[in-house]
Coordinates of C-alpha atoms and ligand atoms in Angstrom, one line a residue:
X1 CA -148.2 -75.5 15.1
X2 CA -146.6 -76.7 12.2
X3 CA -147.4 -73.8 10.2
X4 CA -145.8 -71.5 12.9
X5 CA -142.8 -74.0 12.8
X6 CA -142.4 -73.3 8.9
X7 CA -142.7 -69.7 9.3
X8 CA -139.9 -69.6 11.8
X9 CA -137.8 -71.5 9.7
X10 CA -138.6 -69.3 6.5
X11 CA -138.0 -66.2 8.8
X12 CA -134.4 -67.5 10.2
X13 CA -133.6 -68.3 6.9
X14 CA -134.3 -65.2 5.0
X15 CA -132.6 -63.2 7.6
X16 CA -129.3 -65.6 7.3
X17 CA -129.6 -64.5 3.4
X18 CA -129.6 -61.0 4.3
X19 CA -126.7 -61.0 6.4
X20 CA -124.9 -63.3 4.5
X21 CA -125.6 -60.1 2.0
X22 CA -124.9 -57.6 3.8
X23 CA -121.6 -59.2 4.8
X24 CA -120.6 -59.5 1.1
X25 CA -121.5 -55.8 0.4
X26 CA -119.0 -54.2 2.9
X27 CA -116.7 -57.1 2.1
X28 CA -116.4 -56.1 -1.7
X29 CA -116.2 -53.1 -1.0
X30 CA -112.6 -52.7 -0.2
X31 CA -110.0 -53.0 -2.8
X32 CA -108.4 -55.7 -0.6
X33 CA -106.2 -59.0 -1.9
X34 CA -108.2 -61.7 -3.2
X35 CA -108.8 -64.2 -0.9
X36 CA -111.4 -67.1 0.2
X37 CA -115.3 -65.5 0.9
X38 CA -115.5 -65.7 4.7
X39 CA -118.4 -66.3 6.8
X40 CA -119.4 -64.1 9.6
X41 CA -117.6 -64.3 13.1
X42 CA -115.5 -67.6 12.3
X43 CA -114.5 -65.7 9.0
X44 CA -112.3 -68.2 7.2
X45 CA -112.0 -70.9 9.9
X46 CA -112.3 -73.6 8.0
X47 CA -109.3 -72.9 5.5
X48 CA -106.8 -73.5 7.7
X49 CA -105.4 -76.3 9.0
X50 CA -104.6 -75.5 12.6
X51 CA -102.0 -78.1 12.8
X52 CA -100.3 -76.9 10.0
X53 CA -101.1 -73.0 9.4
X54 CA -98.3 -72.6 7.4
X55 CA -98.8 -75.3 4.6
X56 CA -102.4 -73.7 4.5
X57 CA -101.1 -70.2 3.5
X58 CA -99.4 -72.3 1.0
X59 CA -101.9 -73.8 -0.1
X60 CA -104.0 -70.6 -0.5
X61 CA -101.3 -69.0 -2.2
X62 CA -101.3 -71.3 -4.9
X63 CA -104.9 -70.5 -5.6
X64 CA -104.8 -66.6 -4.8
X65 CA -101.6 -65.5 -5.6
X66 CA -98.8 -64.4 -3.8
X67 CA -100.9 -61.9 -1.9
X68 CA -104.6 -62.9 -0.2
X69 CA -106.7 -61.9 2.7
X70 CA -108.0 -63.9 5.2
X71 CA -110.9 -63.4 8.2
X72 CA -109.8 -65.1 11.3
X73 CA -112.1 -64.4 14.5
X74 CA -112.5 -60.5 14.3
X75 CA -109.2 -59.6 12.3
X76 CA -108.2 -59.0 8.8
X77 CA -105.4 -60.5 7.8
X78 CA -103.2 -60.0 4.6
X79 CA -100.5 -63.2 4.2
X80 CA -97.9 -62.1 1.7
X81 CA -96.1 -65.5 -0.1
X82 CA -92.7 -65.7 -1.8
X83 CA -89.8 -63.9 -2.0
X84 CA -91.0 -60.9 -4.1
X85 CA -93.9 -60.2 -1.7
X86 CA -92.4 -60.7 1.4
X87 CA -89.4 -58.6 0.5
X88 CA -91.6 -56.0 -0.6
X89 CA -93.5 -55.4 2.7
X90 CA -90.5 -56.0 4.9
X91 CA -88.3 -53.4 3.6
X92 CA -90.3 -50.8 1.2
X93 CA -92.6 -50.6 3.7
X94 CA -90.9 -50.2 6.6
X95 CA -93.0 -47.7 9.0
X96 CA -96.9 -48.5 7.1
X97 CA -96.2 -52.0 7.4
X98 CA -93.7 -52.6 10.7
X99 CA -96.5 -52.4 13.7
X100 CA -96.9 -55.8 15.8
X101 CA -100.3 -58.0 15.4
X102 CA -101.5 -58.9 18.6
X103 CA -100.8 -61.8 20.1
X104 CA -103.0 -62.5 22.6
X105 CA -101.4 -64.6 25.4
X106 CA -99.1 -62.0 25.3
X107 CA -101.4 -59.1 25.9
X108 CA -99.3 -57.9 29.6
X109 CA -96.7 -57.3 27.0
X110 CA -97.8 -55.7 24.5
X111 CA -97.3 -51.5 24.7
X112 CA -94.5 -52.4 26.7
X113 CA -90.9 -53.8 25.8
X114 CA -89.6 -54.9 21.7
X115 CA -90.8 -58.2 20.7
X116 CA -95.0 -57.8 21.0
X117 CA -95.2 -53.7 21.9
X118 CA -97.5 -52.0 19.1
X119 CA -97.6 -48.7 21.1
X120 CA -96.0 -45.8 20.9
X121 CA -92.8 -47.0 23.0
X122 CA -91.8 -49.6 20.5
X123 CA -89.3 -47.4 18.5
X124 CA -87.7 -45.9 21.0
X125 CA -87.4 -48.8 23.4
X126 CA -85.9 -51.5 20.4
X127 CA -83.5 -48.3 19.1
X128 CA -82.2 -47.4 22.8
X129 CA -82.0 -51.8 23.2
X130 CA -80.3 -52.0 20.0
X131 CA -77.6 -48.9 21.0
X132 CA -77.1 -50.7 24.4
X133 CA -76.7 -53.9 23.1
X134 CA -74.1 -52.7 20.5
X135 CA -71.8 -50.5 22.6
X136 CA -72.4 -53.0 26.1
X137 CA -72.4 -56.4 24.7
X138 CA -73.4 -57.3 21.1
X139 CA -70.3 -55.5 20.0
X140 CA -68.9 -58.6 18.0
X141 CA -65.6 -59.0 20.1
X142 CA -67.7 -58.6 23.5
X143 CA -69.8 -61.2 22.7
X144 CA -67.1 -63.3 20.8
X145 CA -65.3 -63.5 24.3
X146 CA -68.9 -64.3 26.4
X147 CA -69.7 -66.9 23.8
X148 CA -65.9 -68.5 24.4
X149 CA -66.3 -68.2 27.9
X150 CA -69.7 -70.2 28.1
X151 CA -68.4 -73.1 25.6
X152 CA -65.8 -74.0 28.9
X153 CA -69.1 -74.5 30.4
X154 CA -71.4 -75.8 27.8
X155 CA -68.4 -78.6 27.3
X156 CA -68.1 -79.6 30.6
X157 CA -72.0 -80.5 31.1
X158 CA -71.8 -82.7 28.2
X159 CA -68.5 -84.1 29.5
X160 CA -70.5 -84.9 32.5
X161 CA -73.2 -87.4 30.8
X162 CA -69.9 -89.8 30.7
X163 CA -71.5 -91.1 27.5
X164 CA -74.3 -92.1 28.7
X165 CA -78.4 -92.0 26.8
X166 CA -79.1 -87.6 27.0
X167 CA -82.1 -85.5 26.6
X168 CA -79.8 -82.5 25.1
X169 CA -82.9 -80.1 26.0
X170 CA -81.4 -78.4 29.1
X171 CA -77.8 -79.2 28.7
X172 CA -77.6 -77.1 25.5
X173 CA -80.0 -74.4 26.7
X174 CA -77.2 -73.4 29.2
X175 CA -75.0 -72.0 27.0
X176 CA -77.7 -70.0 25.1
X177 CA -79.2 -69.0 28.7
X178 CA -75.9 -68.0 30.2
X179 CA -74.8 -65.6 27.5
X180 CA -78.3 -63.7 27.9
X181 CA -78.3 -63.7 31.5
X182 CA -74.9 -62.3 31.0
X183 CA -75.5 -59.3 29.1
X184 CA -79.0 -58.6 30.7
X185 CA -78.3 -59.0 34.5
X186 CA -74.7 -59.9 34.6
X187 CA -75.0 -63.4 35.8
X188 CA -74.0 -66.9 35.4
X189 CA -75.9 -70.0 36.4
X190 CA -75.0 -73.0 37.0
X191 CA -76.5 -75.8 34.5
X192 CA -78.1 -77.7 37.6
X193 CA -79.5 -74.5 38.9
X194 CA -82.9 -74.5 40.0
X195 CA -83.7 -71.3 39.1
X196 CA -81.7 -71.6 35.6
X197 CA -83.7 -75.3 35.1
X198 CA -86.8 -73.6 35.9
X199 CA -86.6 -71.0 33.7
X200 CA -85.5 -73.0 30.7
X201 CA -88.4 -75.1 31.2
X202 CA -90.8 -72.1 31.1
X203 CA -89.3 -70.6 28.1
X204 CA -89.4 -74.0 26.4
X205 CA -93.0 -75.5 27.7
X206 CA -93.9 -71.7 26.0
X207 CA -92.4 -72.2 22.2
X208 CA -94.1 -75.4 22.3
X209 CA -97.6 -74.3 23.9
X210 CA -97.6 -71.7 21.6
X211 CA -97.2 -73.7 18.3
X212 CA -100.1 -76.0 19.3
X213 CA -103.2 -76.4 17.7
X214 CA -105.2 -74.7 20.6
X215 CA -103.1 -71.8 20.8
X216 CA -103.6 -71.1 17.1
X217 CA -106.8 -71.0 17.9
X218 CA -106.6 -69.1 20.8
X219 CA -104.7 -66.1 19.6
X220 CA -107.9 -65.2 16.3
X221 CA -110.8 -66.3 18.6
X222 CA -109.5 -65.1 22.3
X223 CA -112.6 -63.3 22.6
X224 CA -114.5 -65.8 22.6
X225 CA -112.3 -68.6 24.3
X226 CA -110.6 -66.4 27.2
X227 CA -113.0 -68.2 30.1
X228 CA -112.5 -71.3 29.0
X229 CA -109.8 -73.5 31.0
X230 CA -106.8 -74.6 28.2
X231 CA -103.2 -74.3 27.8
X232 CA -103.5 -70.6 26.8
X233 CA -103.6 -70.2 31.1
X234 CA -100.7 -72.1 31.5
X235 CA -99.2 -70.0 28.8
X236 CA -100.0 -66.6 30.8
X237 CA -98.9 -68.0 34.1
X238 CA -95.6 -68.9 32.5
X239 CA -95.0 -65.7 31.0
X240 CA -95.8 -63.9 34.3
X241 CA -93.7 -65.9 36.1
X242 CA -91.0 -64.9 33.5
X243 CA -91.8 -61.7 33.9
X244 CA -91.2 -61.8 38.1
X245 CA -88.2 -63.2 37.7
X246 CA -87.0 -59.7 35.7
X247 CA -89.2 -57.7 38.1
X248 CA -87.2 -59.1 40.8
X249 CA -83.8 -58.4 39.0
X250 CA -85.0 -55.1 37.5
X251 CA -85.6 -54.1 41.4
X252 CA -82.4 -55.3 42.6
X253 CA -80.3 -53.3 40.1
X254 CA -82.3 -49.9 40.6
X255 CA -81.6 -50.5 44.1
X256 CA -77.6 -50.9 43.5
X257 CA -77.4 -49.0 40.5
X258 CA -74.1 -46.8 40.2
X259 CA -74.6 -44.6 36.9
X260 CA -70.5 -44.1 36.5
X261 CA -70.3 -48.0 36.3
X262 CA -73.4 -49.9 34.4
X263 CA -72.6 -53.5 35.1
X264 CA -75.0 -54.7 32.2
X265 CA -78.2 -53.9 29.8
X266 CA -80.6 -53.3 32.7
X267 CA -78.0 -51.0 34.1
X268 CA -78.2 -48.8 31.0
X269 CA -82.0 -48.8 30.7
X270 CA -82.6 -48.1 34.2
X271 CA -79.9 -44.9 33.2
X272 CA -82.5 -43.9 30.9
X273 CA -85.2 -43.9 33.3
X274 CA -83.2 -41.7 35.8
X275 CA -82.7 -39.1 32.8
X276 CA -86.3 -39.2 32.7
X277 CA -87.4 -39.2 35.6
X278 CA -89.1 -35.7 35.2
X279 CA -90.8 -36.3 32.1
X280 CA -94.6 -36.2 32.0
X281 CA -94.3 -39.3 29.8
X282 CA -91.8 -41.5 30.4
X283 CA -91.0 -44.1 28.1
X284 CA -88.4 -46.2 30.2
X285 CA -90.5 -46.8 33.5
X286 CA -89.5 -49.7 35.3
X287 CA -92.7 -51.9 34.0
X288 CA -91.2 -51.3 30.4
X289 CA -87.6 -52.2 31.4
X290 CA -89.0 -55.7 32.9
X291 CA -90.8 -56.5 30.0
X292 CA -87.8 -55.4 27.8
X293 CA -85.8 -57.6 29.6
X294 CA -88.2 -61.0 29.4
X295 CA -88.7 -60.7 25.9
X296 CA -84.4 -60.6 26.0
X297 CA -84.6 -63.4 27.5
X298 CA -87.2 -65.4 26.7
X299 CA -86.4 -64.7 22.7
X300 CA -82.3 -64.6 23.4
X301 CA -82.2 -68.5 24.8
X302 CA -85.1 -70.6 23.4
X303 CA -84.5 -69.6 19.5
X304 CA -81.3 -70.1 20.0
X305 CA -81.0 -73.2 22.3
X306 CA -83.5 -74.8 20.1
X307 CA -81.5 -74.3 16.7
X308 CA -78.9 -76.5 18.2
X309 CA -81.1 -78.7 19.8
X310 CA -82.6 -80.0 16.4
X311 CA -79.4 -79.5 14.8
X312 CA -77.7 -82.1 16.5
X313 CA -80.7 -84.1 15.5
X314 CA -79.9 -83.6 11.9
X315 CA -76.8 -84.6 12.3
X316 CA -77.4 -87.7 14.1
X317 CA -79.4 -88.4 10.4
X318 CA -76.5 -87.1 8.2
X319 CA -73.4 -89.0 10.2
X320 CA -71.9 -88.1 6.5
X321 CA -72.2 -84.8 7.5
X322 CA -70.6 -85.1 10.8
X323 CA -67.8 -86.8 9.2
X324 CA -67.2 -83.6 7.0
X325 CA -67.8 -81.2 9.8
X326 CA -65.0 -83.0 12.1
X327 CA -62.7 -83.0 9.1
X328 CA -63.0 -79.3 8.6
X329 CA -62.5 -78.9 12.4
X330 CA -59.3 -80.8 12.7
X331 CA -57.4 -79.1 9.6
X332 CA -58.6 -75.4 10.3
X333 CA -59.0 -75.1 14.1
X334 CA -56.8 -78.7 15.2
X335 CA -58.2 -80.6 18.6
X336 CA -57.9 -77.8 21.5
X337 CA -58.0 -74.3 20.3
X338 CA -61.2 -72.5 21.2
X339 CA -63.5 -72.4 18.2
X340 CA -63.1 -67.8 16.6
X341 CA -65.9 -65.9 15.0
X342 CA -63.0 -65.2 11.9
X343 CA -62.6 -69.4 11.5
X344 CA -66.0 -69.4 9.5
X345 CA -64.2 -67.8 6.8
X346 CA -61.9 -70.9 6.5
X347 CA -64.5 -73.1 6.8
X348 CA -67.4 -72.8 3.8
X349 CA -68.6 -76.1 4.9
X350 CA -69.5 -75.5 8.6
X351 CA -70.8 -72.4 7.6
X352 CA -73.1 -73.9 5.2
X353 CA -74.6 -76.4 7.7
X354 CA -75.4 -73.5 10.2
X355 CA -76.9 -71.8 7.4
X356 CA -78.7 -75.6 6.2
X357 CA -80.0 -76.2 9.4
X358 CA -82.0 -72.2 10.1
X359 CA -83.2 -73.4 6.8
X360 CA -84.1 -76.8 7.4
X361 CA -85.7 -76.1 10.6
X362 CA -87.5 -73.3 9.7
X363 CA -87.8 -72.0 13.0
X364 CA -90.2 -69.5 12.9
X365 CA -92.0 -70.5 9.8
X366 CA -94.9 -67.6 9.3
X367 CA -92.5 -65.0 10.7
X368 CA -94.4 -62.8 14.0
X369 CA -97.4 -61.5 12.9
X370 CA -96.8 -57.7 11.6
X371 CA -99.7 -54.8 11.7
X372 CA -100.3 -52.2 8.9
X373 CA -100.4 -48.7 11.5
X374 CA -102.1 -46.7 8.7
X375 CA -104.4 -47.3 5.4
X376 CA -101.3 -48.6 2.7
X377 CA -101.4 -49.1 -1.3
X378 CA -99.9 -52.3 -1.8
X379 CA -99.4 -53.7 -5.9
X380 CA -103.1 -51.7 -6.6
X381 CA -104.8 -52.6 -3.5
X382 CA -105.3 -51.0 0.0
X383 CA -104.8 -52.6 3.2
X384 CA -106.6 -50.9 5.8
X385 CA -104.8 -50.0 9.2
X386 CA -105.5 -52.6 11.8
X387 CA -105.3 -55.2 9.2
X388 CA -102.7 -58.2 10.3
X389 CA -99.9 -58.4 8.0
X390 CA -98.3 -62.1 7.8
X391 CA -95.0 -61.8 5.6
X392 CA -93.8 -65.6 5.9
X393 CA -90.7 -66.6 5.7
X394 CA -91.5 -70.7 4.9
X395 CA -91.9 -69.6 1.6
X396 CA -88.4 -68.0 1.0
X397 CA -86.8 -70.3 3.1
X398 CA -88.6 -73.5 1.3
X399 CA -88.4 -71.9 -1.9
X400 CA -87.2 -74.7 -4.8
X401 CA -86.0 -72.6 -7.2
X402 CA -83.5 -71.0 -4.9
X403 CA -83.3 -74.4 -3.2
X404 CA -84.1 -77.3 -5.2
X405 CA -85.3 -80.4 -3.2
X406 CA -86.0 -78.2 -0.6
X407 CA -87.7 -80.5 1.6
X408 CA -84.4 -82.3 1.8
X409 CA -81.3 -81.4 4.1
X410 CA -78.2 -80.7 2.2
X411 CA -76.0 -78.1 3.0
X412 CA -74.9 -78.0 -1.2
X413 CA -77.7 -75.5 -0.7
X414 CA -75.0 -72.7 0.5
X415 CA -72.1 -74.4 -1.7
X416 CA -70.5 -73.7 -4.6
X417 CA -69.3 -75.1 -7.3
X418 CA -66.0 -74.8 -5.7
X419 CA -67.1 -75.7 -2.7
X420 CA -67.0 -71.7 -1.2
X421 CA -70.0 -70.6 0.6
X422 CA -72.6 -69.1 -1.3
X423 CA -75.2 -66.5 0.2
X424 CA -78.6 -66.6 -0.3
X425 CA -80.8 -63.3 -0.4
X426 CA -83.6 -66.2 0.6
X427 CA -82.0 -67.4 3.9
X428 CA -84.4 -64.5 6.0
X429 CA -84.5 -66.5 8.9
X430 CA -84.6 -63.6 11.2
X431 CA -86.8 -61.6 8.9
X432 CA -85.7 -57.8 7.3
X433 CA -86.4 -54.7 7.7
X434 CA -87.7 -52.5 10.4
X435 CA -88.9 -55.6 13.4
X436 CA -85.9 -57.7 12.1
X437 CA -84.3 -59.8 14.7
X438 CA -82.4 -58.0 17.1
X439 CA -80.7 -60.8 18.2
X440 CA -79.1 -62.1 14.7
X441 CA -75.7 -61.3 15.1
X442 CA -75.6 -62.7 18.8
X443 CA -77.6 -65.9 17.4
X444 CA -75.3 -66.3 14.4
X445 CA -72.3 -66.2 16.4
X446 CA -73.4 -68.8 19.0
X447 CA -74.9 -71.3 16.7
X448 CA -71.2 -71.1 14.3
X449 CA -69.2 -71.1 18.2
X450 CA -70.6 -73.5 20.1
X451 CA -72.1 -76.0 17.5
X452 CA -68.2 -76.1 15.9
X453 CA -66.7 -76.7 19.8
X454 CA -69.4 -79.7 20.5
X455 CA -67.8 -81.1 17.1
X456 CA -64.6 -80.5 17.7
X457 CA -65.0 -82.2 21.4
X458 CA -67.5 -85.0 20.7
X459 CA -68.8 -87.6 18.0
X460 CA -72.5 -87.6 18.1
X461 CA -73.9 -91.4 18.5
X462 CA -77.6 -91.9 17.7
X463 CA -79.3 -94.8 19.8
X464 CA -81.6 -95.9 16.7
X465 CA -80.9 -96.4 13.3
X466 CA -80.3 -92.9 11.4
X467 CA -82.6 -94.2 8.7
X468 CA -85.4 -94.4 11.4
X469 CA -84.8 -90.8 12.7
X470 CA -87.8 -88.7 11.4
X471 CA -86.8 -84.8 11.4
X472 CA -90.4 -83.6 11.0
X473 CA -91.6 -81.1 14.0
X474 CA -93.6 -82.2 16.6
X475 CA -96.1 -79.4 16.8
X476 CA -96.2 -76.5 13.7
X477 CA -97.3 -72.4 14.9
X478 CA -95.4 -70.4 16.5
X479 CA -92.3 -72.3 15.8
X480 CA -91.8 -75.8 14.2
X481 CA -90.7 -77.6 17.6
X482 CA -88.3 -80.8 17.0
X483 CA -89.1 -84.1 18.4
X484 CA -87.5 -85.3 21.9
X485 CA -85.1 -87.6 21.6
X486 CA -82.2 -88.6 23.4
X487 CA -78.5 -89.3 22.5
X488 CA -74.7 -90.2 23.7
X489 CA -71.7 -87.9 22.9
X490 CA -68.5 -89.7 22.8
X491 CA -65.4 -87.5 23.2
X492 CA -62.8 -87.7 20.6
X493 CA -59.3 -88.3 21.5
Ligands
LIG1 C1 -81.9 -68.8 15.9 C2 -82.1 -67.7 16.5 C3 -83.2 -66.7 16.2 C4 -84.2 -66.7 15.3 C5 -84.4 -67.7 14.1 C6 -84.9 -65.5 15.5 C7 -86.0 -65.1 14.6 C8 -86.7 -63.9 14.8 C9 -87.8 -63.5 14.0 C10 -88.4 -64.3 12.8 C11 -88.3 -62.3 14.5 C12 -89.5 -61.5 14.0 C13 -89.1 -60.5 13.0 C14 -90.3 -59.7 12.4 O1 -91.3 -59.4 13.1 O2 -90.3 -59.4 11.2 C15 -87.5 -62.0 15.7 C16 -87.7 -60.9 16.5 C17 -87.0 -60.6 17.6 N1 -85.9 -61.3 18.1 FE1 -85.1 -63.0 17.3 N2 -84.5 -64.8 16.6 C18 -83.4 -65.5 17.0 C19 -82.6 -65.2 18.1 C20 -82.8 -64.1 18.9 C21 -81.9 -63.7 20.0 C22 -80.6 -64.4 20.4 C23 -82.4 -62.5 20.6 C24 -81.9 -61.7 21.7 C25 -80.8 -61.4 22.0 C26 -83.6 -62.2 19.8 C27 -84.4 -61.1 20.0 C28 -85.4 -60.7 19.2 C29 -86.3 -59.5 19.5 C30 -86.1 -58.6 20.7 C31 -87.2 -59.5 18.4 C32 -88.3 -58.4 18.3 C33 -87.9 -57.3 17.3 C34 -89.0 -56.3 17.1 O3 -90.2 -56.6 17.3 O4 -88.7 -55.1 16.9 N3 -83.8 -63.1 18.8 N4 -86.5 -63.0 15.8

């Protein structure tokens, strides 16, 4: 018996060393980055810290260079680290490098709409979005007036709290939410709404799902973990119930849709999908123009709305800060104007704390995962198509050459000697090149608008000590998502 027993063990072990060969074999066998020696099916598992995926890549860069490869589940990944790198992929390598890694809570997304399609529909759906968008709404002076419009109402809800202890969660959400509803479906909510509330909460219990632990996990080994219960289900419910809510609004425009007068972006796509409508293929069906306008929505308000969220934060640890901001604010703009696009020119300081804060926060900190769509030479080596392409954009953004003490806030970071503002070809906050934000100018103009009219309006008042504020995210993935807290905004007479 115990001779069989030995012989078992001899014959599982031998056969581990021959897989563990044979693994190696096809493994060195590419002319792929260095990178840690994975083992079979978890790959490199254990090399990354799932609460902090970022800091690993880090980490691993400092070992393999600017350029490694990693296993993770089934996929092949290629991280690319620091400015020269990332730089490199993003924008000489626009169409080998520009397809979207899977993502895979959002798989009923993904050969449909901009933000998570890797099919064939992607171009023409994000360069027909992108024309709309221009010419309907995102023309700078359109959405210059929408942004002023909202602030009326963004002001008032924080009027409301009378001074009183705030979660700022929802309150600032509205003005994000309303300015996307706005140029999607051509509505405004009120900031008690049910429906509004509701949908904040599902876009915002989503960023934060998605940067947890479990989700990290999730998204490399779904094959494995789909059947079991977790917060990836909660996830997917959300984002269908998202995506019902467009369905419903999609519907409702077809229905009343008058082609001499589009009222707003669904208007224009569903244009698109009449010129179609006899094509064998269509691109713009109506299951493509509700996803379209989810990831609008979903990516238009909680990006956004979560900037100023953890801005105010920052501030409420920098009073000093404040101080400056409000001095700006009273000599360029005085106490009742509304707060222009063009005032940014006159005020280098303001514009250096929006700029401080994208950086600080780090929103997005390993970018969305990019996919090579064929087999590309990269600095001597090949990554094959399929392979997941990370270009992250932590390490520009926390670079400390370009930003010494980069771990610390300071908004000297965009400042001059002369106190002017000084661009960065670091700050890549909404990434470059072929997927890069299609939101940036919309997001840019909000954060400079309605962060400079909260100022103007309000002191911020902290209810702990600003020394006892900690800044660090709650939860690192998806997004670095900032700790609750609560605060009162005193108007300023
Ligand atoms: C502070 C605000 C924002 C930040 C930091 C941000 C950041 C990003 C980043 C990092 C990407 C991925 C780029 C890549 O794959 O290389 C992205 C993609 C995208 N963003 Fe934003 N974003 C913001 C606001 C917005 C807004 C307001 C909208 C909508 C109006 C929007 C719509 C999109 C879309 C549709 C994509 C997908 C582009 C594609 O895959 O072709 N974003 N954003």
């Amino acid at each position: 018996m115990a001779a069989l027993g030995i012989t078992v063990a001899l014959l599982v072990w031998v056969a581990t060393l021959l897989l563990i060969s044979i693994w190696k074999q096809i493994y060195s066998s590419w002319n792929l980055p260095p990178g840690p020696f994975p083992l079979p099916i978890i790959g490199n598992l254990f090399h990354l810290d799932l609460k902090n995926i970022p800091k690993s890549f880090t980490r691993l860069a400092e070992r393999y260079g600017p350029v490694f490869t990693l296993y993770l589940g089934s996929q092949r990944v290629v991280v690319m680290h620091g400015y020269k790198a990332v730089k490199e992929v993003l924008l000489n390598y626009k169409n080998e490098l520009s397809g979207r890694g899977e993502i895979a809570v959002f798989q009923a997304h993904k050969d449909n709409g901009v933000i998570f399609n890797n099919g064939p529909s992607w171009k023409d759906t994000r360069r027909l979005s992108l024309t709309i968008l221009r010419d309907y709404g995102m023309g700078k002076q359109r959405n210059e007036e929408r942004i002023q419009r909202e602030t009326h109402f963004l002001l008032e809800a924080l009027r409301k709290t009378q001074g009183q202890p705030f979660d700022p969660t929802f309150v600032l959400g509205g003005g994000p939410f309303n300015v996307i509803a706005d140029i999607l479906f051509h509505k405004h909510f009120d900031y008690e709404d049910k429906t509004c509330q509701r949908l904040m909460h599902l876009f915002n219990e989503n960023f934060y799902l998605l940067s947890t632990p479990w989700l990290q996990a999730y998204n490399y080994f779904s094959t494995y973990l789909r059947y079991l219960p977790g917060s990836h289900r909660k996830v997917m419910k959300n984002v269908s119930e998202i995506k019902e809510f467009t369905s419903e609004r999609v519907k409702e425009h077809h229905k009343s849709l008058d082609p001499n007068c589009p009222r707003d972006f669904t208007d224009n796509l569903l244009m698109e999908m009449e010129k179609e409508k006899h094509s064998a293929e269509p691109l713009f069906t109506l299951e493509n123009i509700t996803v379209t306008t989810a990831d609008m929505f979903f990516a238009g308000t909680e990006t956004t709305s979560t900037t100023l969220r953890y801005g105010l934060l920052i501030l409420l640890k920098h009073p000093e800060v404040e101080e400056k901001l409000h001095k700006e604010i009273d000599s360029v703009i005085g106490p009742s104007r509304i707060p222009a696009f063009k005032d940014r020119l006159e005020m280098p300081y303001m514009d250096a704390v929006v700029h401080e804060i994208q950086r600080f926060i780090n929103l997005v900190p390993s970018n969305l995962p990019h996919v090579a769509t064929q087999d590309t030479a990269f600095r001597g080596y090949v990554i094959p198509k399929g392979t997941v392409v990370i270009p992250t954009l932590d390490s520009l953004l926390y670079d400390n050459q370009e930003f010494p003490d980069a771990e610390k806030f300071k908004p000297e970071h965009f400042l001059n000697e002369n106190g002017k503002f000084k661009y960065s070809d670091h700050f890549k906050a909404f990434s470059a090149g072929k997927r890069v934000c299609v939101g940036e100018g919309l997001a840019r103009m909000e954060l400079f608008l309605f962060l400079t009219a909260i100022l103007q309006h309000f002191n911020l008042k902290s209810l702990v000590d600003p020394k006892d504020i900690d800044l660090s995210p709650v939860t690192i993935g998806f997004g670095n998502i900032p700790p609750n807290y609560k605060l009162c905004i005193i108007p300023r007479s």
